[in-house]
């Protein structure tokens, strides 16, 4: 009977491992969709409908929305239950274009980003100009659109004055730069 108990225990462990593998596969199978919102092409993936964390990612001058997919960043965020959209907003777009894009995202029924403010806006390199343009125009509505700003290699922030940067006081900011980004270190 001891051999039978050991076999049953081993079978139970195999069943548990199989169940865990299926759960891992199903949780990592977020589907990346292509679309167009407000005339702007995008890639997106969504988590459970109950999750309200939303991330919108722009791209730098030498990149495009597909770079978020190729680098597995888009999939990784989606696999961790975030609602994510990588937009092909022109790099030198200003506050008006960004506002219009964020409004269009919320009004679009093909994604799970359905309310403003979005949780986070990621702006690598030159795309940070969208936020700089926003504050340089003394537009105090930014916190109605985003809760957190993540500028990556944020050289464009240097174009804003200290007084203009004070308009960001209601926004959490995580500025990221690499070891070879000498401009980003000075921000």
XYZ file of C-alpha atoms in Angstrom:
187
model
C 0.000 0.000 0.000
C 2.991 2.350 0.507
C 3.925 2.068 -3.174
C 0.320 2.873 -4.137
C 0.319 5.941 -1.858
C 3.602 7.128 -3.400
C 2.186 6.701 -6.909
C -0.955 8.640 -5.955
C 1.157 11.422 -4.411
C 3.368 11.588 -7.528
C 0.284 11.686 -9.778
C -1.158 14.493 -7.634
C 2.077 16.466 -8.001
C 2.009 15.913 -11.793
C -1.614 17.096 -11.957
C -0.737 20.217 -9.947
C 2.253 20.946 -12.209
C 0.091 20.493 -15.319
C -2.549 22.864 -13.913
C 0.121 25.452 -13.053
C 1.599 25.228 -16.566
C -1.826 25.752 -18.144
C -2.411 28.799 -15.926
C 0.965 30.234 -16.890
C 0.193 29.689 -20.549
C -3.223 31.288 -20.345
C -1.977 34.268 -18.327
C 0.856 34.898 -20.779
C -1.279 34.732 -23.882
C -2.420 38.357 -24.045
C -3.157 39.099 -27.662
C -1.584 42.201 -29.147
C -4.026 44.004 -31.412
C -3.430 46.608 -34.072
C -5.800 49.468 -34.562
C -6.284 53.116 -35.286
C -7.669 55.683 -32.885
C -8.254 59.282 -33.879
C -6.201 58.688 -37.029
C -3.234 57.365 -35.030
C -2.072 53.761 -35.514
C -1.524 51.750 -32.337
C -0.700 48.356 -30.855
C -2.530 47.361 -27.687
C -3.220 44.534 -25.331
C -5.507 44.436 -22.370
C -5.641 42.698 -19.063
C -8.679 41.556 -17.169
C -11.531 43.979 -17.649
C -11.473 44.742 -13.930
C -7.955 46.204 -13.996
C -7.919 49.986 -14.230
C -4.140 50.391 -14.644
C -3.562 51.928 -18.057
C -0.258 52.736 -19.721
C 0.122 54.695 -22.948
C 3.553 54.558 -24.566
C 4.834 56.956 -27.185
C 8.148 56.447 -29.016
C 11.314 58.378 -29.728
C 12.474 59.909 -32.997
C 14.244 56.848 -34.401
C 11.562 54.393 -33.327
C 7.957 53.351 -33.910
C 5.200 51.576 -31.996
C 6.456 48.163 -33.153
C 9.656 48.639 -31.152
C 7.636 48.210 -27.945
C 6.453 44.859 -29.320
C 9.819 43.683 -30.669
C 11.502 44.438 -27.366
C 8.855 42.334 -25.563
C 7.980 45.320 -23.373
C 4.382 45.469 -24.585
C 3.805 41.756 -23.990
C 5.508 41.822 -20.591
C 3.293 44.657 -19.360
C 0.167 42.916 -20.647
C 1.169 39.636 -19.054
C 1.300 41.529 -15.765
C -2.330 42.638 -16.107
C -1.908 46.175 -17.419
C -3.979 47.755 -20.176
C -1.310 49.011 -22.581
C -1.322 51.006 -25.803
C 1.711 51.920 -27.921
C 0.791 54.906 -30.102
C 2.433 56.120 -33.291
C 1.849 59.739 -32.297
C 4.319 61.918 -34.248
C 7.417 62.615 -32.137
C 7.004 66.382 -32.333
C 3.288 66.325 -31.567
C 2.215 68.948 -29.095
C -0.249 69.052 -26.231
C -3.295 69.394 -28.486
C -2.445 66.215 -30.419
C -1.750 64.327 -27.187
C -4.997 65.532 -25.576
C -6.960 64.538 -28.671
C -5.266 61.125 -28.749
C -5.965 60.429 -25.060
C -9.617 61.447 -25.456
C -9.934 59.228 -28.554
C -8.432 56.251 -26.693
C -11.024 56.536 -23.922
C -13.878 56.896 -26.421
C -12.688 53.903 -28.471
C -14.544 50.708 -27.543
C -11.799 48.380 -28.818
C -9.564 48.601 -25.737
C -9.862 48.500 -21.954
C -8.522 52.013 -21.418
C -11.836 53.659 -20.737
C -11.238 56.529 -18.350
C -9.064 59.552 -17.791
C -6.666 60.154 -16.257
C -4.610 57.274 -17.592
C -2.288 55.732 -15.020
C 0.997 56.427 -16.837
C 2.362 58.020 -19.987
C 5.789 56.799 -21.162
C 7.648 59.282 -23.369
C 11.068 58.184 -24.588
C 13.495 60.761 -25.873
C 11.996 63.432 -28.130
C 8.388 62.355 -27.489
C 8.720 64.026 -24.083
C 8.171 67.242 -26.010
C 4.415 66.577 -25.787
C 4.506 67.211 -22.035
C 6.963 70.109 -22.311
C 4.655 71.757 -24.868
C 1.740 71.180 -22.485
C 3.396 73.001 -19.584
C 5.016 75.699 -21.732
C 1.514 76.721 -22.759
C 0.595 77.078 -19.060
C -2.074 74.414 -19.523
C -2.958 73.232 -16.008
C -5.196 70.363 -17.156
C -2.446 67.727 -17.424
C -3.474 65.945 -14.198
C -6.926 65.397 -15.731
C -5.249 63.286 -18.432
C -2.336 61.476 -16.746
C -1.445 60.454 -13.184
C 2.186 59.520 -13.782
C 4.746 60.586 -16.352
C 7.697 58.357 -17.224
C 10.140 60.292 -19.414
C 12.924 58.015 -20.727
C 16.183 59.708 -21.798
C 14.278 62.963 -21.241
C 16.413 65.556 -22.993
C 13.367 67.576 -24.054
C 12.628 68.388 -20.397
C 15.651 70.696 -20.437
C 13.656 73.051 -22.661
C 11.260 73.858 -19.800
C 11.916 76.493 -17.156
C 11.665 75.803 -13.423
C 8.456 77.829 -13.341
C 6.944 75.708 -16.124
C 8.010 72.487 -14.415
C 6.040 73.550 -11.319
C 2.895 72.884 -13.370
C 3.755 69.176 -12.984
C 3.280 69.308 -9.202
C 0.195 67.039 -9.265
C 1.882 64.420 -11.457
C 4.176 61.632 -10.222
C 7.342 61.511 -12.330
C 9.848 58.717 -12.833
C 12.635 59.972 -15.112
C 14.796 57.178 -16.534
C 18.100 57.476 -18.352
C 20.827 55.045 -19.305
C 24.475 55.109 -18.311
C 25.413 56.398 -21.785
C 22.759 59.133 -21.775
C 24.807 62.144 -20.712
C 21.936 64.539 -21.483
C 19.470 62.595 -19.355
C 21.728 62.759 -16.305
C 21.408 66.539 -16.219
C 17.612 66.615 -16.117
